[in-house]
mmCIF file of C-alpha atoms in Angstrom:
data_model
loop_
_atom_site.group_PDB
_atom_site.id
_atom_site.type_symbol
_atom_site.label_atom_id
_atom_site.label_comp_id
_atom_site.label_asym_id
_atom_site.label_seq_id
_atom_site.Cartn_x
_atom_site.Cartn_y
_atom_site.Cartn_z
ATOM 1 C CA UNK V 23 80.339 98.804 73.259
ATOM 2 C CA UNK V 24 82.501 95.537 73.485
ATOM 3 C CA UNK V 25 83.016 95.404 77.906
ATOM 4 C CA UNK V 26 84.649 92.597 80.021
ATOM 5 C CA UNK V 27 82.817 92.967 83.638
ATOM 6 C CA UNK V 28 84.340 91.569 87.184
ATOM 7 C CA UNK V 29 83.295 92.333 90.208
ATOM 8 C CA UNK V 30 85.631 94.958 91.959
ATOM 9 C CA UNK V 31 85.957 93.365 95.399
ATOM 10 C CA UNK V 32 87.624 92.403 97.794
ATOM 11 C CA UNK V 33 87.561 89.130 97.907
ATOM 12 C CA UNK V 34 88.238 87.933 101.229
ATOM 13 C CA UNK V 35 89.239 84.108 101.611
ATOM 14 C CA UNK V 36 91.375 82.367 104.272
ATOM 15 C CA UNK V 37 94.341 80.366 103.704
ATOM 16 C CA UNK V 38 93.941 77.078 101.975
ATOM 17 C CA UNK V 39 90.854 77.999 100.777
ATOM 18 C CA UNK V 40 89.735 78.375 96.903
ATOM 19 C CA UNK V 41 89.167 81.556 95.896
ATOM 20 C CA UNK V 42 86.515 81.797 93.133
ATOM 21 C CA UNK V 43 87.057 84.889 90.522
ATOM 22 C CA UNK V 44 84.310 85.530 87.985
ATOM 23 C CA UNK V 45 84.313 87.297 84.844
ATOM 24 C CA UNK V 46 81.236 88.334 81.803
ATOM 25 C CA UNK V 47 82.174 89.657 78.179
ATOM 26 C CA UNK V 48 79.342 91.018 76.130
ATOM 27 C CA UNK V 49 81.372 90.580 72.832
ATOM 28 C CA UNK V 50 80.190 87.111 71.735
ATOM 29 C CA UNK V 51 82.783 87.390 68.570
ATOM 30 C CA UNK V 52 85.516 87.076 71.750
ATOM 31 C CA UNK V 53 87.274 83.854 71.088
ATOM 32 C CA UNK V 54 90.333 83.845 74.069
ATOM 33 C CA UNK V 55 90.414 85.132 77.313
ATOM 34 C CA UNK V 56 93.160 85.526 79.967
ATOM 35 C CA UNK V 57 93.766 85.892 83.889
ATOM 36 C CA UNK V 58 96.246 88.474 84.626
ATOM 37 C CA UNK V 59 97.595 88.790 88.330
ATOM 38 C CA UNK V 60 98.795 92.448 89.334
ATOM 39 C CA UNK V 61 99.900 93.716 92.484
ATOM 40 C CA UNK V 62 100.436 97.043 93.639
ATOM 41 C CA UNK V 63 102.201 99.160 91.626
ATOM 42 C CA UNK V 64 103.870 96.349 89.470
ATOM 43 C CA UNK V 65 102.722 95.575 85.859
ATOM 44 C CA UNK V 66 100.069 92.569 85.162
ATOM 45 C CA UNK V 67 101.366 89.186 85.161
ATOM 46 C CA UNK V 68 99.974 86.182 82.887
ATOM 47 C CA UNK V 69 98.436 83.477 84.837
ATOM 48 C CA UNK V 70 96.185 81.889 82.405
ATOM 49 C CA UNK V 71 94.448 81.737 78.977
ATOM 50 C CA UNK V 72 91.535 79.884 77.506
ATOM 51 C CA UNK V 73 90.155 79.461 74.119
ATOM 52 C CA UNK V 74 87.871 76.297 74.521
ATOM 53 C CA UNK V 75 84.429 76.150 76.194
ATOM 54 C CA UNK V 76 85.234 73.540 79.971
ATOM 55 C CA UNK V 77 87.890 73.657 82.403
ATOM 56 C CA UNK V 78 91.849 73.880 81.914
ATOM 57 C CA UNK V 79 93.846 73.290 84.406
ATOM 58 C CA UNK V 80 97.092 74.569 85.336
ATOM 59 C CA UNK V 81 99.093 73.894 89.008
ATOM 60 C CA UNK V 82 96.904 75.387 91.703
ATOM 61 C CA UNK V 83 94.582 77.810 89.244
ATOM 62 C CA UNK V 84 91.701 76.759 86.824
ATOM 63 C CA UNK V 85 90.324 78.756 84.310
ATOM 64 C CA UNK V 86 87.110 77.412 83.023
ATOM 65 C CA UNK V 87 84.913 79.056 80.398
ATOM 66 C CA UNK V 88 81.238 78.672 78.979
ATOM 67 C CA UNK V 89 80.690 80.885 75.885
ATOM 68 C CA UNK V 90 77.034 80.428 75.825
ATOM 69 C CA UNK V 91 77.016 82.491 78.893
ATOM 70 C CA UNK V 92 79.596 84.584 78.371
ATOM 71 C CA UNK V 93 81.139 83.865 81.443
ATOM 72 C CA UNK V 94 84.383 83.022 82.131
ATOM 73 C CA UNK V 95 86.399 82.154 85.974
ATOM 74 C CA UNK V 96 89.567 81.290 87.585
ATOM 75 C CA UNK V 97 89.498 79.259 90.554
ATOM 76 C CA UNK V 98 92.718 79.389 93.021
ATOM 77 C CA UNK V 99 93.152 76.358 95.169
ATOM 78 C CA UNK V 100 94.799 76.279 98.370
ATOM 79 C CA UNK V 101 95.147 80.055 98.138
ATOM 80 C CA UNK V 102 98.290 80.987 99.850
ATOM 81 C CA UNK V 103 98.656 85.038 101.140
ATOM 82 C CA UNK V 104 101.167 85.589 98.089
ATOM 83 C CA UNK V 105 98.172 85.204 95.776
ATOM 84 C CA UNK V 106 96.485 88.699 97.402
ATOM 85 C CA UNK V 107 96.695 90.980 94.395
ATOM 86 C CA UNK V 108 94.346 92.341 91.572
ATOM 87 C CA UNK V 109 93.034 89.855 89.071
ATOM 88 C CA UNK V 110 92.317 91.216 85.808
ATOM 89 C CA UNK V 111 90.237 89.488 83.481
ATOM 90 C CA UNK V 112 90.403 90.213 79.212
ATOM 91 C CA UNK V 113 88.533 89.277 76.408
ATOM 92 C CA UNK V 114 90.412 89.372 72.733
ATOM 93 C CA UNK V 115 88.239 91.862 70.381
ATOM 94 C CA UNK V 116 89.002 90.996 66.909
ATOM 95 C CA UNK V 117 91.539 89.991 64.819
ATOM 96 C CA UNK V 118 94.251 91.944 65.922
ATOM 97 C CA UNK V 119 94.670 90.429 69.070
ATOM 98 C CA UNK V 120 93.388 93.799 71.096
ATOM 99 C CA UNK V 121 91.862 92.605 74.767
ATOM 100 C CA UNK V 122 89.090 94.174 76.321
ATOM 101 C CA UNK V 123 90.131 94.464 79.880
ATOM 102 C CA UNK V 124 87.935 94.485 83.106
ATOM 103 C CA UNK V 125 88.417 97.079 85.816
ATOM 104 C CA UNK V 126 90.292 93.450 88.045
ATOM 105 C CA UNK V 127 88.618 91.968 91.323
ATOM 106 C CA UNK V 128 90.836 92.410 94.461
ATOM 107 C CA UNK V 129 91.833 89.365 96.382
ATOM 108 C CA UNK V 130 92.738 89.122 100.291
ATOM 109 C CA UNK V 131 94.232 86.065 101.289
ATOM 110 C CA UNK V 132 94.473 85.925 105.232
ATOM 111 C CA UNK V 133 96.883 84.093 106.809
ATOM 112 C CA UNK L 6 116.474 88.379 79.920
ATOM 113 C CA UNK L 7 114.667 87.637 77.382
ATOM 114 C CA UNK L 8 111.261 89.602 78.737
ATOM 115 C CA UNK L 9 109.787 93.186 78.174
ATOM 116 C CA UNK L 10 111.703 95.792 78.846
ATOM 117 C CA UNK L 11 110.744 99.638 79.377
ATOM 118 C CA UNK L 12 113.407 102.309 80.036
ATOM 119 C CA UNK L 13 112.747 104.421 82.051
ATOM 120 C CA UNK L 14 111.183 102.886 85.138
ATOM 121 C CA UNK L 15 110.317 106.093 86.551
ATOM 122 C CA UNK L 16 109.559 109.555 84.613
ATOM 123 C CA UNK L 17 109.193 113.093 86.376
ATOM 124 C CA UNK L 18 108.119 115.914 84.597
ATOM 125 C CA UNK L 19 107.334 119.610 84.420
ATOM 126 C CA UNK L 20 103.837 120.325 82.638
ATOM 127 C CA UNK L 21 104.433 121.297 79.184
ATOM 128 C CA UNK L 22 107.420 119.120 78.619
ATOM 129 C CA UNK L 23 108.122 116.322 76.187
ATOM 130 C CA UNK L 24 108.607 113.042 77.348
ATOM 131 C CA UNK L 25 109.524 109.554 75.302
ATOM 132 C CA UNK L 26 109.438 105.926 76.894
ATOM 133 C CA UNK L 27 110.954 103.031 75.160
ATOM 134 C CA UNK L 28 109.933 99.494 75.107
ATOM 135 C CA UNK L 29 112.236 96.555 73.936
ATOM 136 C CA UNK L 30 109.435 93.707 73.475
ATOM 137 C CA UNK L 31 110.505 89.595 73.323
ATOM 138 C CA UNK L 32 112.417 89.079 70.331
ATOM 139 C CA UNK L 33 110.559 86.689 68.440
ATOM 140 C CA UNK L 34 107.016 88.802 68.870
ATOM 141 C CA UNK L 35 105.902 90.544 65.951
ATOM 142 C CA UNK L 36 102.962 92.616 67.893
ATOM 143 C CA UNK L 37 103.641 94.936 70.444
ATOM 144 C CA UNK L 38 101.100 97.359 72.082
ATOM 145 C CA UNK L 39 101.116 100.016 74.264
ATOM 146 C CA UNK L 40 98.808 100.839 77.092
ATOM 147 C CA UNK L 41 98.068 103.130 79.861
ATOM 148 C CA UNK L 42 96.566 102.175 83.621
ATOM 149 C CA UNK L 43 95.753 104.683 86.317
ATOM 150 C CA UNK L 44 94.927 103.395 89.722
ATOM 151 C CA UNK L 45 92.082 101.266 90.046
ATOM 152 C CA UNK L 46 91.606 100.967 86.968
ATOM 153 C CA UNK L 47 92.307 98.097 83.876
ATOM 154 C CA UNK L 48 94.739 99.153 81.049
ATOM 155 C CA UNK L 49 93.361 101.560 78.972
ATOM 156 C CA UNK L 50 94.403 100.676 74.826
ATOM 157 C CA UNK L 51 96.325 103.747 73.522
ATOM 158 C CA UNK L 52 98.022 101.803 70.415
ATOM 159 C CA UNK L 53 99.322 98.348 68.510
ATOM 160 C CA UNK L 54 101.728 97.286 65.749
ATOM 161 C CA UNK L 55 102.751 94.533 64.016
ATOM 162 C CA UNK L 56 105.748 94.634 62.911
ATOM 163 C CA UNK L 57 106.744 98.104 61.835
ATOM 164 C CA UNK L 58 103.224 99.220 60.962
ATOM 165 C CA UNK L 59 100.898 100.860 63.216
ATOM 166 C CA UNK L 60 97.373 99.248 62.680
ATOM 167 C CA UNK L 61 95.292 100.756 65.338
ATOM 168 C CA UNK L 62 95.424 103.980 67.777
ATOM 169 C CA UNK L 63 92.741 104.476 70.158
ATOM 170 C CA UNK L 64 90.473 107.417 69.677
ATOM 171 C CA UNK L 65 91.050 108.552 73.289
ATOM 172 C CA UNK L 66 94.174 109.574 72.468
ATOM 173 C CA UNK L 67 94.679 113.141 71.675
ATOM 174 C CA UNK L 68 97.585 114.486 69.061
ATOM 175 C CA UNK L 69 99.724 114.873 71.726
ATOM 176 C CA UNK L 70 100.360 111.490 71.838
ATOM 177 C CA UNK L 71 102.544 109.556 68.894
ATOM 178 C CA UNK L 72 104.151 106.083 68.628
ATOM 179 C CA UNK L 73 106.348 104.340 66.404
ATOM 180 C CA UNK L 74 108.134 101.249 65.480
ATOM 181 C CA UNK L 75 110.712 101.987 62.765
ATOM 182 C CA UNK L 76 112.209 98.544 61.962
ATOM 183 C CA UNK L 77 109.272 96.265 63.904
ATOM 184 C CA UNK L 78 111.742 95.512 67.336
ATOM 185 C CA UNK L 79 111.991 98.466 69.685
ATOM 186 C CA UNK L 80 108.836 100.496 70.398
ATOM 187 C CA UNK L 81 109.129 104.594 71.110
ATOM 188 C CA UNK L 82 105.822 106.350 73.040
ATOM 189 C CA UNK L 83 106.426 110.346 73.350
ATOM 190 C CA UNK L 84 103.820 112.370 74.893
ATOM 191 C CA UNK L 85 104.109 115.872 74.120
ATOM 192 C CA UNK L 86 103.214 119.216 76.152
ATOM 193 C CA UNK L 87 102.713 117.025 79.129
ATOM 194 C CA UNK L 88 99.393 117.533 81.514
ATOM 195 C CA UNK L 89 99.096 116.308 84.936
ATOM 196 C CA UNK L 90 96.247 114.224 83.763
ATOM 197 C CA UNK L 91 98.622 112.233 81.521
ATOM 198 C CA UNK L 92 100.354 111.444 84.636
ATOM 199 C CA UNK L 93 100.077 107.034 84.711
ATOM 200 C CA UNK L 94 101.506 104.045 84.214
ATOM 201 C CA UNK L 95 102.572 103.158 80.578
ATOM 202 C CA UNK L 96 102.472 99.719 79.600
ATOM 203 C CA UNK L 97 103.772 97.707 76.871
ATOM 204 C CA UNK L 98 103.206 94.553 75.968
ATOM 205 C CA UNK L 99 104.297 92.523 73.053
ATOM 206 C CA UNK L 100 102.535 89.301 71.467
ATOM 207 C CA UNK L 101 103.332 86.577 69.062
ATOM 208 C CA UNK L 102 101.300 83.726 67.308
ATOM 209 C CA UNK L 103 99.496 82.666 70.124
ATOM 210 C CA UNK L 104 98.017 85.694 70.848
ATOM 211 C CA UNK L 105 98.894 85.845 75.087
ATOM 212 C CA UNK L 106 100.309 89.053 75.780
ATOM 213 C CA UNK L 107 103.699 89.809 78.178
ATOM 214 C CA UNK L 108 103.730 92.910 79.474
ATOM 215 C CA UNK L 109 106.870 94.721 80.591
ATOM 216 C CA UNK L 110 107.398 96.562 83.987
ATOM 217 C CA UNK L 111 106.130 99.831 83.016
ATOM 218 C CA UNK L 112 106.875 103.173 82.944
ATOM 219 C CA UNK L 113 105.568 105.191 85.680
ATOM 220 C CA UNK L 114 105.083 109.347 85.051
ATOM 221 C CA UNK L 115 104.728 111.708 87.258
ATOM 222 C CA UNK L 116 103.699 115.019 85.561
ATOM 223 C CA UNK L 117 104.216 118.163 88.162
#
């Protein structure tokens, strides 16, 4: 069975800080994967996408993947309290564009 | 606004009822999918199109549950005879070339 894994938190990091969000797919046929951001009770939000094996780079976040390790990460930089929310990671699963979604890590940005 | 949009926001129900949500998904996107997400929990796949044809429905979902596209734009989800466990959040989401998927704001059901 095709999964997407993240740890379920929280994450706890203090202002400033980076915040380091981690991700493993067991599908190796998975050829893009995204960062969603969802908070409470609203729907997810698209923060970033990756397709190539390195680091992409995007304002504050950086998604960086390795495909031999089926492992894929966002790093936030100078985390700010309005990035505490639920970071859900997904995997594509074919050629119709379906993701395979992990359960999200909670983050905790403190002031 | 040229984003997702679900109608209604917010659905309460009586057990046994019928329900239908709508989803109006970017213009230009030919795929569109619909998913469910309970509390603490990632989406959950129910179903995707592109364009007007329905190429997948996940196996999870019972008969109770139908969706269709009729002229590949607007997006129609009914849930019939209503549980309490079908009580969620139902997402849609809609995708073009590139593959990233928008999501719209949901409709949340509350099934009594």
């Amino acid at each position: 069975q095709k999964e997407v894994e993240q740890n379920s938190g929280p994450l706890s990091v203090p202002e400033g800080a980076i915040a380091s969000l981690n991700c493993t797919y067991s599908d190796r046929g998975s050829q893009s994967f995204f960062w969603y951001r969802q908070y409470s009770g609203k729907s997810p939000e698209l923060i970033m996408f990756i397709y190539s094996n390195g680091d992409k780079e995007d304002g504050r976040f950086t998604a960086q993947l390795n495909k031999a390790s089926q492992y894929v990460s966002l790093l936030i930089r100078d985390s700010q309290p309005s990035d505490s929310a639920t970071y859900l990671c997904a995997a594509n699963a074919g050629n119709n564009r379906k993701l395979i979604w992990g359960l999200g890590t909670s983050l905790a940005v403190n002031p | 606004d040229t984003g997702v949009s679900q109608n209604p926001r917010h659905k309460i129900t009586k057990r046994g009822q019928n329900v239908t949500f709508r989803c109006d998904p970017i213009s230009e996107h030919n795929r569109l999918y619909w998913y469910r997400q309970t509390l603490g929990q990632g989406p959950e796949f129910l179903t995707y199109f592109q364009n007007e044809a329905q190429l997948e429905k996940s196996r999870l979902l019972s008969d109770r549950f139908s969706a269709e596209r009729p002229k590949g734009s607007f997006s129609t989800l009914e849930i019939q005879r209503t549980e309490q466990g079908d009580s969620a959040m139902y997402l849609c989401a809609s995708s073009g070339t590139g593959g990233e998927q928008f999501f719209g704001p949901g409709t949340r059901l509350t099934v009594l």
